[in-house]
Amino acid sequence: MKNADGKTPHDLFATEHKKLARDGEKWMKETASSCMVVATLITTMMFAAAFTVPGGNDQDTGMPLHLHTKSFLIFVISDALALVSSATSILIFLSMLTSRYAEEDFLSSLPNKLLTGLLTLFISIATMMMAFSSTLFMTLGYSYTWTTVTITTVACVPVLMYAFLQFRLVADIISHSYTTSIFFHPRNCLLG
């Protein structure tokens, strides 16, 4: 159907919401750029940490000194997960920056990319802190247990802060993209 001006509902919606689409594009690009910087820093640190083995290497064999400890295994796995998830996050945010930002992209493609990018960034932050904590256990050992446990506990703060600060945004993306729940009222949402 068309109105008196000969416009379809879709045409009228697109005309009336051009500024909203521009503002949404600007916000998405700024968010993707900021998150990409963080993910790039994590990737750089985790790549360097993979080749700088905590505790050093045996002079005769060249093998890591802590090769057969649980802390070293945790370090290797968490470092690899942090590296892979932060690299994935970079690629997701890069795809957001190069998106065409058409109207239909705002319905599913861009929210899916943003949600996936934020989640992979969270995984990279959490596993980076795990790698840090396992390195502390390898270098300080059990002789400074109270110090190691205290620092490891404090290392959880950035992970919890990121989760706390991004929770409403992630909840809004999920509620607007995947559900029509009574639990997410539009007045309580960041997205609209």
Tab-separated table of C-alpha atoms in Angstrom:
chain	number	residue	atom	x	y	z
A	1	MET	CA	0.000	0.000	0.000
A	2	LYS	CA	1.028	3.588	-0.589
A	3	ASN	CA	0.191	6.779	1.245
A	4	ALA	CA	-1.067	10.049	-0.273
A	5	ASP	CA	2.498	10.950	-1.351
A	6	GLY	CA	2.906	7.611	-3.136
A	7	LYS	CA	5.357	6.198	-0.583
A	8	THR	CA	5.298	2.648	0.735
A	9	PRO	CA	5.704	2.082	4.492
A	10	HIS	CA	9.294	0.959	3.865
A	11	ASP	CA	10.092	4.109	1.854
A	12	LEU	CA	8.543	6.333	4.512
A	13	PHE	CA	10.444	4.556	7.294
A	14	ALA	CA	13.765	4.872	5.419
A	15	THR	CA	13.204	8.577	4.761
A	16	GLU	CA	12.164	9.394	8.327
A	17	HIS	CA	15.028	7.436	9.928
A	18	LYS	CA	18.040	8.499	7.821
A	19	LYS	CA	19.589	10.424	10.715
A	20	LEU	CA	19.086	7.448	13.041
A	21	ALA	CA	20.855	5.174	10.542
A	22	ARG	CA	23.784	7.637	10.270
A	23	ASP	CA	24.018	7.909	14.060
A	24	GLY	CA	23.886	4.103	14.372
A	25	GLU	CA	26.639	3.718	11.793
A	26	LYS	CA	28.823	6.269	13.594
A	27	TRP	CA	28.296	4.579	16.974
A	28	MET	CA	28.990	1.097	15.562
A	29	LYS	CA	32.202	2.254	13.881
A	30	GLU	CA	33.434	4.029	17.019
A	31	THR	CA	32.647	0.989	19.164
A	32	ALA	CA	34.306	-1.389	16.702
A	33	SER	CA	37.398	0.828	16.479
A	34	SER	CA	37.784	1.051	20.257
A	35	CYS	CA	37.321	-2.672	20.767
A	36	MET	CA	39.691	-3.425	17.913
A	37	VAL	CA	42.452	-1.407	19.614
A	38	VAL	CA	42.013	-3.413	22.827
A	39	ALA	CA	41.960	-6.717	20.932
A	40	THR	CA	45.106	-5.721	19.023
A	41	LEU	CA	46.940	-4.932	22.265
A	42	ILE	CA	45.944	-8.299	23.718
A	43	THR	CA	47.015	-10.113	20.539
A	44	THR	CA	50.395	-8.376	20.635
A	45	MET	CA	50.975	-9.216	24.306
A	46	MET	CA	49.884	-12.845	23.966
A	47	PHE	CA	52.042	-13.365	20.871
A	48	ALA	CA	55.074	-12.000	22.713
A	49	ALA	CA	54.261	-14.054	25.826
A	50	ALA	CA	54.152	-17.253	23.769
A	51	PHE	CA	57.822	-16.832	22.888
A	52	THR	CA	58.966	-15.476	26.247
A	53	VAL	CA	58.547	-18.591	28.346
A	54	PRO	CA	58.019	-17.895	32.053
A	55	GLY	CA	60.936	-19.177	34.129
A	56	GLY	CA	63.252	-19.429	31.135
A	57	ASN	CA	64.693	-22.407	29.296
A	58	ASP	CA	67.129	-25.144	30.251
A	59	GLN	CA	70.603	-24.172	28.949
A	60	ASP	CA	71.404	-27.729	27.814
A	61	THR	CA	68.150	-28.812	26.154
A	62	GLY	CA	66.488	-25.492	25.362
A	63	MET	CA	63.225	-26.801	26.816
A	64	PRO	CA	61.190	-24.643	29.252
A	65	LEU	CA	62.139	-25.191	32.892
A	66	HIS	CA	58.506	-25.499	33.991
A	67	LEU	CA	57.473	-27.721	31.090
A	68	HIS	CA	55.974	-30.482	33.248
A	69	THR	CA	54.061	-28.328	35.746
A	70	LYS	CA	50.317	-27.709	35.769
A	71	SER	CA	50.942	-23.960	35.815
A	72	PHE	CA	52.858	-24.166	32.539
A	73	LEU	CA	50.086	-26.186	30.896
A	74	ILE	CA	47.523	-23.621	32.062
A	75	PHE	CA	49.773	-20.833	30.770
A	76	VAL	CA	50.141	-22.408	27.309
A	77	ILE	CA	46.432	-23.142	26.912
A	78	SER	CA	45.259	-19.754	28.201
A	79	ASP	CA	47.858	-17.892	26.132
A	80	ALA	CA	46.762	-19.736	22.985
A	81	LEU	CA	43.071	-19.113	23.719
A	82	ALA	CA	43.726	-15.424	24.391
A	83	LEU	CA	45.708	-15.092	21.157
A	84	VAL	CA	43.112	-16.870	19.014
A	85	SER	CA	40.081	-15.156	20.553
A	86	SER	CA	41.628	-11.679	20.352
A	87	ALA	CA	42.657	-12.268	16.720
A	88	THR	CA	39.100	-13.428	16.004
A	89	SER	CA	37.784	-10.323	17.725
A	90	ILE	CA	39.995	-8.124	15.543
A	91	LEU	CA	38.639	-9.740	12.390
A	92	ILE	CA	35.033	-9.385	13.544
A	93	PHE	CA	35.454	-5.709	14.397
A	94	LEU	CA	37.280	-5.157	11.101
A	95	SER	CA	34.313	-6.675	9.269
A	96	MET	CA	32.067	-4.215	11.121
A	97	LEU	CA	34.218	-1.290	10.005
A	98	THR	CA	34.025	-2.402	6.378
A	99	SER	CA	30.309	-3.220	6.449
A	100	ARG	CA	28.039	-1.400	4.007
A	101	TYR	CA	25.614	-0.309	6.790
A	102	ALA	CA	22.449	-0.880	4.787
A	103	GLU	CA	19.130	-0.835	6.644
A	104	GLU	CA	18.832	-4.619	6.671
A	105	ASP	CA	22.349	-4.928	8.170
A	106	PHE	CA	21.100	-3.239	11.348
A	107	LEU	CA	18.509	-6.002	11.850
A	108	SER	CA	20.775	-9.024	12.205
A	109	SER	CA	24.221	-8.807	10.627
A	110	LEU	CA	25.652	-5.905	12.645
A	111	PRO	CA	24.125	-6.917	16.016
A	112	ASN	CA	25.413	-10.482	15.509
A	113	LYS	CA	28.892	-9.209	14.685
A	114	LEU	CA	28.914	-6.830	17.646
A	115	LEU	CA	27.737	-9.533	20.043
A	116	THR	CA	30.276	-12.053	18.750
A	117	GLY	CA	33.063	-9.466	18.845
A	118	LEU	CA	32.263	-8.476	22.438
A	119	LEU	CA	32.111	-12.111	23.537
A	120	THR	CA	35.419	-13.045	21.890
A	121	LEU	CA	36.989	-9.941	23.421
A	122	PHE	CA	35.696	-11.037	26.830
A	123	ILE	CA	37.187	-14.511	26.323
A	124	SER	CA	40.527	-12.987	25.362
A	125	ILE	CA	40.577	-10.737	28.445
A	126	ALA	CA	39.655	-13.631	30.753
A	127	THR	CA	42.237	-16.014	29.285
A	128	MET	CA	44.900	-13.288	29.271
A	129	MET	CA	44.398	-12.902	33.018
A	130	MET	CA	44.582	-16.690	33.416
A	131	ALA	CA	47.928	-16.676	31.600
A	132	PHE	CA	49.111	-13.872	33.879
A	133	SER	CA	48.047	-15.769	37.001
A	134	SER	CA	49.691	-19.014	35.913
A	135	THR	CA	52.909	-17.104	35.186
A	136	LEU	CA	52.818	-15.774	38.736
A	137	PHE	CA	52.489	-19.278	40.131
A	138	MET	CA	55.449	-20.444	38.031
A	139	THR	CA	57.755	-17.571	38.953
A	140	LEU	CA	56.843	-17.114	42.610
A	141	GLY	CA	56.080	-20.753	43.304
A	142	TYR	CA	54.485	-21.829	46.521
A	143	SER	CA	56.889	-19.926	48.758
A	144	TYR	CA	54.836	-16.724	48.368
A	145	THR	CA	51.381	-18.299	48.261
A	146	TRP	CA	49.541	-15.449	49.960
A	147	THR	CA	51.057	-12.900	47.551
A	148	THR	CA	50.298	-15.025	44.506
A	149	VAL	CA	46.722	-15.698	45.569
A	150	THR	CA	46.128	-12.021	46.357
A	151	ILE	CA	47.494	-10.829	43.008
A	152	THR	CA	45.593	-13.547	41.142
A	153	THR	CA	42.376	-12.492	42.870
A	154	VAL	CA	42.995	-8.863	41.928
A	155	ALA	CA	43.640	-10.018	38.343
A	156	CYS	CA	39.962	-10.992	38.184
A	157	VAL	CA	38.942	-7.331	38.523
A	158	PRO	CA	39.423	-6.388	34.823
A	159	VAL	CA	37.438	-9.434	33.724
A	160	LEU	CA	34.596	-8.641	36.109
A	161	MET	CA	34.677	-4.942	35.187
A	162	TYR	CA	34.411	-5.713	31.475
A	163	ALA	CA	31.502	-8.102	32.114
A	164	PHE	CA	29.750	-5.583	34.362
A	165	LEU	CA	30.254	-2.622	32.016
A	166	GLN	CA	29.143	-4.498	28.887
A	167	PHE	CA	26.268	-6.470	30.431
A	168	ARG	CA	23.470	-4.009	29.596
A	169	LEU	CA	24.673	-3.596	26.017
A	170	VAL	CA	24.897	-7.363	25.487
A	171	ALA	CA	21.492	-7.877	27.133
A	172	ASP	CA	19.975	-5.210	24.866
A	173	ILE	CA	21.487	-6.753	21.741
A	174	ILE	CA	20.159	-10.166	22.709
A	175	SER	CA	16.723	-8.856	23.644
A	176	HIS	CA	16.328	-6.812	20.462
A	177	SER	CA	17.833	-9.389	18.114
A	178	TYR	CA	16.723	-12.752	19.455
A	179	THR	CA	13.777	-12.397	21.822
A	180	THR	CA	10.470	-10.663	22.307
A	181	SER	CA	10.464	-11.255	26.030
A	182	ILE	CA	8.409	-9.486	28.656
A	183	PHE	CA	11.582	-9.267	30.750
A	184	PHE	CA	13.205	-6.657	28.499
A	185	HIS	CA	11.083	-3.527	28.550
A	186	PRO	CA	12.073	-0.836	25.993
A	187	ARG	CA	12.371	1.835	28.698
A	188	ASN	CA	15.159	-0.184	30.376
A	189	CYS	CA	17.210	-0.709	27.216
A	190	LEU	CA	20.202	1.156	25.840
A	191	LEU	CA	19.340	0.500	22.207
A	192	GLY	CA	15.871	1.924	22.024
